[in-house]
XYZ file of C-alpha atoms in Angstrom:
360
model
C 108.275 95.086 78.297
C 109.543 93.030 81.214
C 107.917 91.908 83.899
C 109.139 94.395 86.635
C 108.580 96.907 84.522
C 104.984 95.808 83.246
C 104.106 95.773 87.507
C 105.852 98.940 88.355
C 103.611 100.751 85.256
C 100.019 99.272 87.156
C 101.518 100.817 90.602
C 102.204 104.283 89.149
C 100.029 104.566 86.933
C 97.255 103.545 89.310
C 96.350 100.838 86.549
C 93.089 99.364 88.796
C 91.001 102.829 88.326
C 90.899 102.417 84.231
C 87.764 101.217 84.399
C 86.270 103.717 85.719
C 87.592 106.227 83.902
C 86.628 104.551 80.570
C 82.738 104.383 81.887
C 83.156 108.178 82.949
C 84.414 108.396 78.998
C 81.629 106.632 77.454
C 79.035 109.017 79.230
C 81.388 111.464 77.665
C 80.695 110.398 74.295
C 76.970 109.844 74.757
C 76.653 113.595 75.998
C 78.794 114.933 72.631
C 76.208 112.567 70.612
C 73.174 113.988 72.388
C 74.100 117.436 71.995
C 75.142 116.659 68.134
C 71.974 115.170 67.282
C 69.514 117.545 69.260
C 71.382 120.211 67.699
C 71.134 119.111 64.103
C 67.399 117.777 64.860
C 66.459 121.774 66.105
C 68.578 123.056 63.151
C 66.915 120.974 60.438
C 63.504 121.323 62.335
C 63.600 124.968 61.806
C 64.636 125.234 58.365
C 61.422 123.315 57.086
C 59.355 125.445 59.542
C 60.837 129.090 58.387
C 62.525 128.277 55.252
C 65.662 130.090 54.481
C 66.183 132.340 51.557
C 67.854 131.232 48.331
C 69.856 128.135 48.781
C 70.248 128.741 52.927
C 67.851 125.146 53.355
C 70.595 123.173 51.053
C 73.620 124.587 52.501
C 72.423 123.872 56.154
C 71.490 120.416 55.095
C 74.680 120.296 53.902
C 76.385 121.480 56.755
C 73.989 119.205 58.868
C 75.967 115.892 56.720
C 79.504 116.982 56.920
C 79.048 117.271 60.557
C 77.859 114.057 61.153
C 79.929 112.573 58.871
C 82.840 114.482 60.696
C 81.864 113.459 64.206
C 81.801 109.649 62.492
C 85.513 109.531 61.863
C 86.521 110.930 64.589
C 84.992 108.075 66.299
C 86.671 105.436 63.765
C 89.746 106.584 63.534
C 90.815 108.955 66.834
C 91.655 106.778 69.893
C 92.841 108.902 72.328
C 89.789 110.628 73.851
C 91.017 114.317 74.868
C 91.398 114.633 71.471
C 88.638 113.062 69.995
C 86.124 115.067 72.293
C 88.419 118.390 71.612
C 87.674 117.764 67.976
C 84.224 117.109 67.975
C 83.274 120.376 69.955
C 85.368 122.184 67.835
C 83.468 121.113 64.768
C 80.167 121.742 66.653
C 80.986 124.899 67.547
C 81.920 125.746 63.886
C 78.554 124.288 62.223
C 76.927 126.398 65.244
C 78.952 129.369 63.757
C 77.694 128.555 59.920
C 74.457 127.800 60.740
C 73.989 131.107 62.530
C 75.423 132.739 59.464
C 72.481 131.627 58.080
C 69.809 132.167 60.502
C 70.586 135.520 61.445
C 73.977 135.798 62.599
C 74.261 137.161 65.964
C 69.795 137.457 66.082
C 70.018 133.440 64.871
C 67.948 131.709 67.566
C 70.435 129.233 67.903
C 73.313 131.489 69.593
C 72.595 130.572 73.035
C 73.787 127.237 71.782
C 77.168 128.301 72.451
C 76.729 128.169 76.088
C 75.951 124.263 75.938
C 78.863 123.731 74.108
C 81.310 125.905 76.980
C 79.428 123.641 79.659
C 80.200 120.317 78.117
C 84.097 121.244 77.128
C 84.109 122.201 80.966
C 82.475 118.909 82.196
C 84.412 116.628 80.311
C 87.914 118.657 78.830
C 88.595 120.630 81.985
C 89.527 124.251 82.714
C 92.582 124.777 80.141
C 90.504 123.619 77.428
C 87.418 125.629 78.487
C 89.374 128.896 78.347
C 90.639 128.147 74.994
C 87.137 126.908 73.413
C 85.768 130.380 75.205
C 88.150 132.228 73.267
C 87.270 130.869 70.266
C 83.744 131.294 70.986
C 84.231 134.825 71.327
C 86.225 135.455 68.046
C 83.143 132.976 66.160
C 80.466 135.613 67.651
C 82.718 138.646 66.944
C 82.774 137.086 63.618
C 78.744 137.074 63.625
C 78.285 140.159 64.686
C 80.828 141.953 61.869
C 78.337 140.174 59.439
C 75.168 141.260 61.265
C 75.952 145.643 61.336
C 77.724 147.637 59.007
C 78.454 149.668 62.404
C 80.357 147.051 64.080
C 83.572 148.972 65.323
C 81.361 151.902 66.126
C 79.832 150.235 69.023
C 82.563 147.473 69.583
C 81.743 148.526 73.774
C 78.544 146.927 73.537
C 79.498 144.299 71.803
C 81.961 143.604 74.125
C 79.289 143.197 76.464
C 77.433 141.051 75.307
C 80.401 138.376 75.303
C 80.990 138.520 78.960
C 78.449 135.933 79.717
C 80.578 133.501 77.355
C 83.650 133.726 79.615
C 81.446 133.964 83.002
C 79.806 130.567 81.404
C 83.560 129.149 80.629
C 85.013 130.263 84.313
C 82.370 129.063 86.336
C 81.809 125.707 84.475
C 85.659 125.562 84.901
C 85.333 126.248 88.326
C 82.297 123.628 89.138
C 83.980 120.749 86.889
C 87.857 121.191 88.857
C 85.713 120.823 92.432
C 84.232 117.912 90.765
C 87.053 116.143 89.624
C 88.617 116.987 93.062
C 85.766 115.351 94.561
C 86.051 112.491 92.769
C 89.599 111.945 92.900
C 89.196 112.091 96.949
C 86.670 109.460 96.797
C 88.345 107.571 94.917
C 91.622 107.724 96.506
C 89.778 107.263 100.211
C 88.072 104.184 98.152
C 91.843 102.854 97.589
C 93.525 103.307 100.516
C 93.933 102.591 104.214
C 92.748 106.505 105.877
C 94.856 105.771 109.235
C 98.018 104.845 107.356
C 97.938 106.317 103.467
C 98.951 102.953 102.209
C 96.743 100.765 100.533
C 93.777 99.512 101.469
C 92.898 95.218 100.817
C 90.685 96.341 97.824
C 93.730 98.194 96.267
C 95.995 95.437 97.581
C 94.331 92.550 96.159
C 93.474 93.766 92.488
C 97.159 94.877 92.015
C 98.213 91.968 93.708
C 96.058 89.652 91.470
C 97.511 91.270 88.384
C 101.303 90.735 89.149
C 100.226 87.275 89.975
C 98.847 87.126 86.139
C 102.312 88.617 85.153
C 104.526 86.107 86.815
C 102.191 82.874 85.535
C 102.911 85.011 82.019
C 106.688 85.432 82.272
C 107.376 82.421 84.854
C 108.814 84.748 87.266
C 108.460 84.725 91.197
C 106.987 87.240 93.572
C 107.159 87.426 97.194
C 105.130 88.064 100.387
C 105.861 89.683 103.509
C 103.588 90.013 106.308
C 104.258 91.759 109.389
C 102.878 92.646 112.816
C 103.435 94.739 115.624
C 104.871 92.900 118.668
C 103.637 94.847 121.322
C 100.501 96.723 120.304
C 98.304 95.126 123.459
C 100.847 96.185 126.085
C 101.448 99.948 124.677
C 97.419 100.142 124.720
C 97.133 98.785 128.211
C 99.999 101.493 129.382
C 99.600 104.462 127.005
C 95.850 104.237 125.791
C 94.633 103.405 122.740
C 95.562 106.669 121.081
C 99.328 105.751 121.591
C 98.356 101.891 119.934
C 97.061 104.298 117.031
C 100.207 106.381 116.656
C 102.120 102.657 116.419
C 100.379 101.890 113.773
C 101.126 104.692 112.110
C 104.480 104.627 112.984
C 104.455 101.228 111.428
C 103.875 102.366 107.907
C 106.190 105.269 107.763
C 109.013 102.310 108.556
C 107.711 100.029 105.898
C 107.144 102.756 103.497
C 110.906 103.763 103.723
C 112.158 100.653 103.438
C 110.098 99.552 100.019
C 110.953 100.367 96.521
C 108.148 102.285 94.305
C 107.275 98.904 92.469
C 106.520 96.573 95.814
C 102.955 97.056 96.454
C 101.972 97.808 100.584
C 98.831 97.550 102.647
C 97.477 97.564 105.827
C 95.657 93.975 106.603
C 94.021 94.427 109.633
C 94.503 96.406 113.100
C 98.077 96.124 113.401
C 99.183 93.676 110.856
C 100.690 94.769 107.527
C 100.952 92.890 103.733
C 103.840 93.812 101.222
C 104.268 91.914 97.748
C 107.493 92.486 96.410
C 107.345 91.754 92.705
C 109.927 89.819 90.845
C 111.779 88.316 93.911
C 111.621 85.412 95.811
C 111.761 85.032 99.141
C 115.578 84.411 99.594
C 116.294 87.989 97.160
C 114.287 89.779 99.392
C 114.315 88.555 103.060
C 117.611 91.350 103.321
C 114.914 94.205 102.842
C 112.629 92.726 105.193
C 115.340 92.122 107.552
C 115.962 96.011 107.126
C 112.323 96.912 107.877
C 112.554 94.508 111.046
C 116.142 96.840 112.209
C 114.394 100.209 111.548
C 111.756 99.409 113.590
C 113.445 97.787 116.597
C 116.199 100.943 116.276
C 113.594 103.513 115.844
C 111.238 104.278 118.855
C 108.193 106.774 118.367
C 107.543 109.470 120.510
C 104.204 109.587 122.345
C 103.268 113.024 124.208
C 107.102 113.671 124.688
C 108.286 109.618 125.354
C 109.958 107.213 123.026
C 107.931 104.096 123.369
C 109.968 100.993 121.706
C 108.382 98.880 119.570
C 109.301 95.443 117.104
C 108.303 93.618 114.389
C 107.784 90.220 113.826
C 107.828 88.794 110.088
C 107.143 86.024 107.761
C 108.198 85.384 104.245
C 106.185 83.601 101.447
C 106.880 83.114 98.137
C 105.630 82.038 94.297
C 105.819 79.528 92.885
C 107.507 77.653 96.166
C 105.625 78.183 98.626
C 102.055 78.215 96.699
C 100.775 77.915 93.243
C 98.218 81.203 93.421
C 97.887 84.209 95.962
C 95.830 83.088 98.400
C 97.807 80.217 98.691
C 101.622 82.268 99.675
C 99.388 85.117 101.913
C 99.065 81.994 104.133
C 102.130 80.754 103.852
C 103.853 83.856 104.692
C 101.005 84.417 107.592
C 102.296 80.899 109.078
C 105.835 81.936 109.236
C 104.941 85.319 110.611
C 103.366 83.559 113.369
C 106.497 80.967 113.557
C 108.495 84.344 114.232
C 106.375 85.155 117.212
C 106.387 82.123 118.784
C 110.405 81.989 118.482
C 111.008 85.362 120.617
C 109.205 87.874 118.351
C 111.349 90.396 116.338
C 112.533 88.197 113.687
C 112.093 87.038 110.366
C 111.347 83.127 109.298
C 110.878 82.847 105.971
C 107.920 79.800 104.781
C 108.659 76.022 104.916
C 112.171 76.702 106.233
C 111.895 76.208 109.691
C 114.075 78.402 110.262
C 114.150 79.828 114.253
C 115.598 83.222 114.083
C 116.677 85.366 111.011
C 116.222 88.791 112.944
């Protein structure tokens, strides 16, 4: 895997939020284990309370192993989790099924089981998933219910009732776990990124920013950073209000947005100032694109209740390894040289250590 390649995976991939999503999958697992080993406990409980007839004790015990020793290789051997949780409430469902068979099929006190088992698929496998475990919930108590009455297809109506609360059990758990999920995914997206603009936010910024730096310590390639800042944000707040300073900021990150490939990573620094690494470059390879940014700004005016206000952009250029050994090191660098720019006229580009008076 190369390098740009390696950086441009983190980006859309959203590589920073793994984490959490593998401590949201080991509660995952510790639910499936608590609901395994309740469920055998209960099972195994009642069998030495109300013992079954003929050999039902052994083959439940027996049941009771093979499911434990099922949900135990699933666990060694099954990496990817959707499937490993798919398969273990599968096979839970099925010893629930057997050990019904046992303890009086559709009467066994351990039916209502089944709606645990639709509740956790729709917590943790989400609502395609649900629907499908639902259906085969259904066809398992179908299946208990031909072995309970002789009379099954005579009153197949009620029958039919009494599965309804299955799939009202699999919708609504559907239902709660997508507004969840949706929930979560807004907080966490609000968590990454900048409200007023939609780009990222410094917390999103720095850990992606951190790992390229990793990747080009790794592969001994360069990355480069740009910051930029409005020009004239005081004097359109004095004239137009602060709402109108608002709608430049704004304005700001549509231009930069439209100017950056999907691999260079952008945030908003502060008020009106702006960060963009752009991985795999130096500062020479991509001063052009910042250059570009600068023209689309200075050429592109945003309308304010019904007038075009102008605005520019002044920028600096930093790169790794020349102008820093680490991060922290190049954001000041190419903070320096944004500042050179602004003291030279404003609506330029200076790129770090060159002295350099006007690239805009």
């Amino acid at each position: 895997m190369t390098p740009r390649t390696e950086a441009a995976g983190m980006v859309e991939e959203k590589g920073w939020i793994s984490a959490d999503d593998m401590a949201r999958h080991t509660g995952h697992k510790r639910v499936l284990c608590l609901i395994a080993w309740l469920l055998v406990g209960l099972v195994l409980l009642d069998s030495y309370l109300v013992p079954l007839p003929g050999r039902g004790n052994l083959l439940v015990s027996l049941f009771s192993l093979a499911l434990i020793g099922s949900l135990t290789l699933t666990r060694l051997f099954l990496k990817n989790f959707q499937m490993k949780a798919s398969l273990d409430l599968a096979l839970l469902l099925v010893y629930l099924v057997a050990v019904c068979w046992f303890t009086g099929k559709a009467d066994s006190p351990f039916v209502p089981v089944i709606y645990l088992i639709l509740m956790a698929t729709s917590l943790i496998l989400g609502r395609r998933t649900t629907y499908l475990m639902a259906g085969l919930a259904v066809a398992c108590y179908f299946l208990l219910l031909a072995g309970a009455s002789p009379s099954f297809m005579g009153n197949i109506t009620g029958h039919l009732i009494r599965v309804v609360p299955f799939v009202l059990m699999a919708h609504v758990g559907a239902m709660l776990s997508g507004e969840a999920e949706g929930a979560r995914a807004d907080v966490e997206r609000l968590s990454l990124t900048d409200d007023l603009t939609g780009l990222n936010n410094m917390r999103s910024f720095e850990t992606l920013a951190l790992q390229q730096e990793k990747i080009s310590r790794r592969y001994g390639t360069p990355f480069a950073i740009c910051m930029l800042d409005a020009d004239n944000l005081k004097q359109i707040n004095d004239r137009y209000g602060h709402l109108a300073g608002t709608e430049l900021i704004k304005w700001t990150a549509r231009i930069i947005k439209a100017n950056i490939r999907e691999s260079d990573v952008a945030a908003r620094f502060g008020g009106d100032e702006f960060i963009v690494m752009y991985n795999d470059h130096d500062r020479d390879q991509i001063r052009p694109a910042v250059e570009r940014i600068v023209r689309a700004m200075d050429n592109c005016p945003f309308s304010y209740e019904g007038e075009l206000i102008d605005c520019t952009l002044s920028a600096g250029i930093a790169s790794y390894p020349a102008d820093g050994g680490d991060l922290k090191s190049v954001v000041k660098q190419a903070d320096l040289a944004m500042y050179r720019s602004k003291r030279m006229g404003k609506n330029r580009v200076s790129l770090a250590g060159s002295g350099e008076k006007d690239a805009g």
